[in-house]
PDB file of C-alpha atoms in Angstrom:
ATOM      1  CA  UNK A1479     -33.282 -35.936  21.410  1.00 31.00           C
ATOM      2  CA  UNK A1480     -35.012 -38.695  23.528  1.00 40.00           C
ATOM      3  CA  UNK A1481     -36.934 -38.977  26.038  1.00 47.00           C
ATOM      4  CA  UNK A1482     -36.392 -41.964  28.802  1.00 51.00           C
ATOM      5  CA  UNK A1483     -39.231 -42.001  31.324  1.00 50.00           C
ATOM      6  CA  UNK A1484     -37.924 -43.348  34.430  1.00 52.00           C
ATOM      7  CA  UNK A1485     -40.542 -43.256  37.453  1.00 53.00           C
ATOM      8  CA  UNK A1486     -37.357 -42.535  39.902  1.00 54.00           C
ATOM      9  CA  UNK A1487     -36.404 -39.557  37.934  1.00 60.00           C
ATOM     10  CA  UNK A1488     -38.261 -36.377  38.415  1.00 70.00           C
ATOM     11  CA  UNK A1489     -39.171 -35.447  35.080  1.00 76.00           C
ATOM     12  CA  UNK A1490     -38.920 -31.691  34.051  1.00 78.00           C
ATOM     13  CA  UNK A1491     -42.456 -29.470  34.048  1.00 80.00           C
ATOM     14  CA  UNK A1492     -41.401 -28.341  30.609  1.00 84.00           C
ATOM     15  CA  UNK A1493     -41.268 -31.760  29.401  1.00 83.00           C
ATOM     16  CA  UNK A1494     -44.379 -32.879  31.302  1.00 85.00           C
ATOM     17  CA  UNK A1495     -46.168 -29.456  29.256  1.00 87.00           C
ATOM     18  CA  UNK A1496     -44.387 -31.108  25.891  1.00 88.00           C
ATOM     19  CA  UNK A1497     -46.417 -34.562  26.589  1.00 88.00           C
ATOM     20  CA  UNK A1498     -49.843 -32.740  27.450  1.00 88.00           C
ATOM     21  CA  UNK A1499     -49.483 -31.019  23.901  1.00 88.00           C
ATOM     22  CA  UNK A1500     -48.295 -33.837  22.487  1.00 88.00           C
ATOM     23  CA  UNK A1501     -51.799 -35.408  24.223  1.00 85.00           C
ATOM     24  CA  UNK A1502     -53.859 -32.470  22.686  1.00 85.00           C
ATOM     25  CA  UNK A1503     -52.529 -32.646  18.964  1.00 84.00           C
ATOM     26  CA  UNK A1504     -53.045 -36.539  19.054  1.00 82.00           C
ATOM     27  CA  UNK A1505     -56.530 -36.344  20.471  1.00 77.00           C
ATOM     28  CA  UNK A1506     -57.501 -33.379  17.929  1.00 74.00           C
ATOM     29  CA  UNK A1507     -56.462 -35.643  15.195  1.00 69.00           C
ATOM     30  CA  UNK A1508     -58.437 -38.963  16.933  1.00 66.00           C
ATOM     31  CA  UNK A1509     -61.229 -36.881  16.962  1.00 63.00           C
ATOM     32  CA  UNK A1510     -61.639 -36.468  13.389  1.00 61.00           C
ATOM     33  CA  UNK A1511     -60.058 -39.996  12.984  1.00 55.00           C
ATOM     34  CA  UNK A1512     -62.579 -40.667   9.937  1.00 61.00           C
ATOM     35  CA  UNK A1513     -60.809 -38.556   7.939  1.00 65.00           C
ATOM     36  CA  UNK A1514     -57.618 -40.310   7.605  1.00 68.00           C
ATOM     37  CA  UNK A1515     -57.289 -43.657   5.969  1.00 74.00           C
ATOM     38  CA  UNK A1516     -55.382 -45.094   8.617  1.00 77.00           C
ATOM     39  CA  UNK A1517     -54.959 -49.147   9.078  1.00 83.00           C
ATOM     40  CA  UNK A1518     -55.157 -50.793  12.223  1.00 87.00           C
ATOM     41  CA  UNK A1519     -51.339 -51.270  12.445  1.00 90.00           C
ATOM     42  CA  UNK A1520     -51.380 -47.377  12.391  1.00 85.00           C
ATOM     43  CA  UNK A1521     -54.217 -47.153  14.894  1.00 81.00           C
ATOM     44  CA  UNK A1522     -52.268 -49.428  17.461  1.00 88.00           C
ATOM     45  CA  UNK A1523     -49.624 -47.493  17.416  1.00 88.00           C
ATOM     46  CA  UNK A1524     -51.885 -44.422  17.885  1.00 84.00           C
ATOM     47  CA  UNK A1525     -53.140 -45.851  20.979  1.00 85.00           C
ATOM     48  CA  UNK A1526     -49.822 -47.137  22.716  1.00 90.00           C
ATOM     49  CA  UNK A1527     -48.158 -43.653  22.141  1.00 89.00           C
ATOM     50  CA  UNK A1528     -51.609 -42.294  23.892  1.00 87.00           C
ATOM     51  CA  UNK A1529     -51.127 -44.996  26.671  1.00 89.00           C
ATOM     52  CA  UNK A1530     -47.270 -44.069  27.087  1.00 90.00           C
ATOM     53  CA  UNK A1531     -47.864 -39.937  27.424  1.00 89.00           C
ATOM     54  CA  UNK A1532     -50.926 -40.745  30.049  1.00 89.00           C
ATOM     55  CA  UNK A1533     -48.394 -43.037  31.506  1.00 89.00           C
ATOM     56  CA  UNK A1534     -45.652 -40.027  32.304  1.00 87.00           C
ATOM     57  CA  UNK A1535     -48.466 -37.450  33.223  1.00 88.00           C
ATOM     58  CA  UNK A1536     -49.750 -39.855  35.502  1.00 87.00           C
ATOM     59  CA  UNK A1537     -46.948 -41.285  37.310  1.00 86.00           C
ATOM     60  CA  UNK A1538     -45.748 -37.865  38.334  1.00 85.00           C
ATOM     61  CA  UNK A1539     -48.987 -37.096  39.356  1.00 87.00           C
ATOM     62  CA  UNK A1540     -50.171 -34.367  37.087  1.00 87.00           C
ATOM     63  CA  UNK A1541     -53.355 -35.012  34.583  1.00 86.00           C
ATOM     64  CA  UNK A1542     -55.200 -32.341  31.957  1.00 85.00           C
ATOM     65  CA  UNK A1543     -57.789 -30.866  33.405  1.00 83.00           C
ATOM     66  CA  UNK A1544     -60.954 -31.061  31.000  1.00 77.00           C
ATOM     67  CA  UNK A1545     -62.489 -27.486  31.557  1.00 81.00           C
ATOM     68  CA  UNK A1546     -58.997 -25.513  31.399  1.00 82.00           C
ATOM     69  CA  UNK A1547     -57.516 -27.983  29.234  1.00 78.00           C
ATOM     70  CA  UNK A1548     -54.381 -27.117  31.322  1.00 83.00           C
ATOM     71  CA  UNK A1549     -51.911 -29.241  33.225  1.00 84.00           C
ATOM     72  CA  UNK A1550     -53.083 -29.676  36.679  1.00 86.00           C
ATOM     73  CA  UNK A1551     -51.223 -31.512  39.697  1.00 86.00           C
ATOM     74  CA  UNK A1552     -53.562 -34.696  41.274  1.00 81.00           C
ATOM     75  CA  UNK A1553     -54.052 -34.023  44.526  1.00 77.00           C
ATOM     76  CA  UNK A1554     -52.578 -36.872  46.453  1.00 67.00           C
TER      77      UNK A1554
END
């Protein structure tokens, strides 16, 4: 299965709660990022899949709010 984000499409809440785990797992693992011997090939691509799940939470208007740690509409 793929994903296609597509900022004409309304993209599903379930898939918008997929990326802000997806956020969560990859930020629990970048911050203990010492402990993996990781090269900076590996740490690029870290950071544009981080850039590209902001990018789908953002442009339909939802972000993770830091003292839930939920999903939370913007307010517009």
């Amino acid at each position: 299965m793929s994903l296609r984000h597509s900022p004409e499409v309304n993209i599903d809440r379930k898939v918008l709660q997929a990326v802000a785990g997806a956020i969560k797992s990859l930020e629990t693992v970048t911050g203990t990022i010492v402990e993996y011997e990781i090269g900076i090939s590996d740490a690029q691509d870290l950071n544009y899949i981080m850039r590209r799940l902001w990018s789908i939470l953002e442009t339909s208007g939802y972000t993770i709010d830091v003292d839930t740690n939920r999903l939370r509409r913007e307010p517009p």
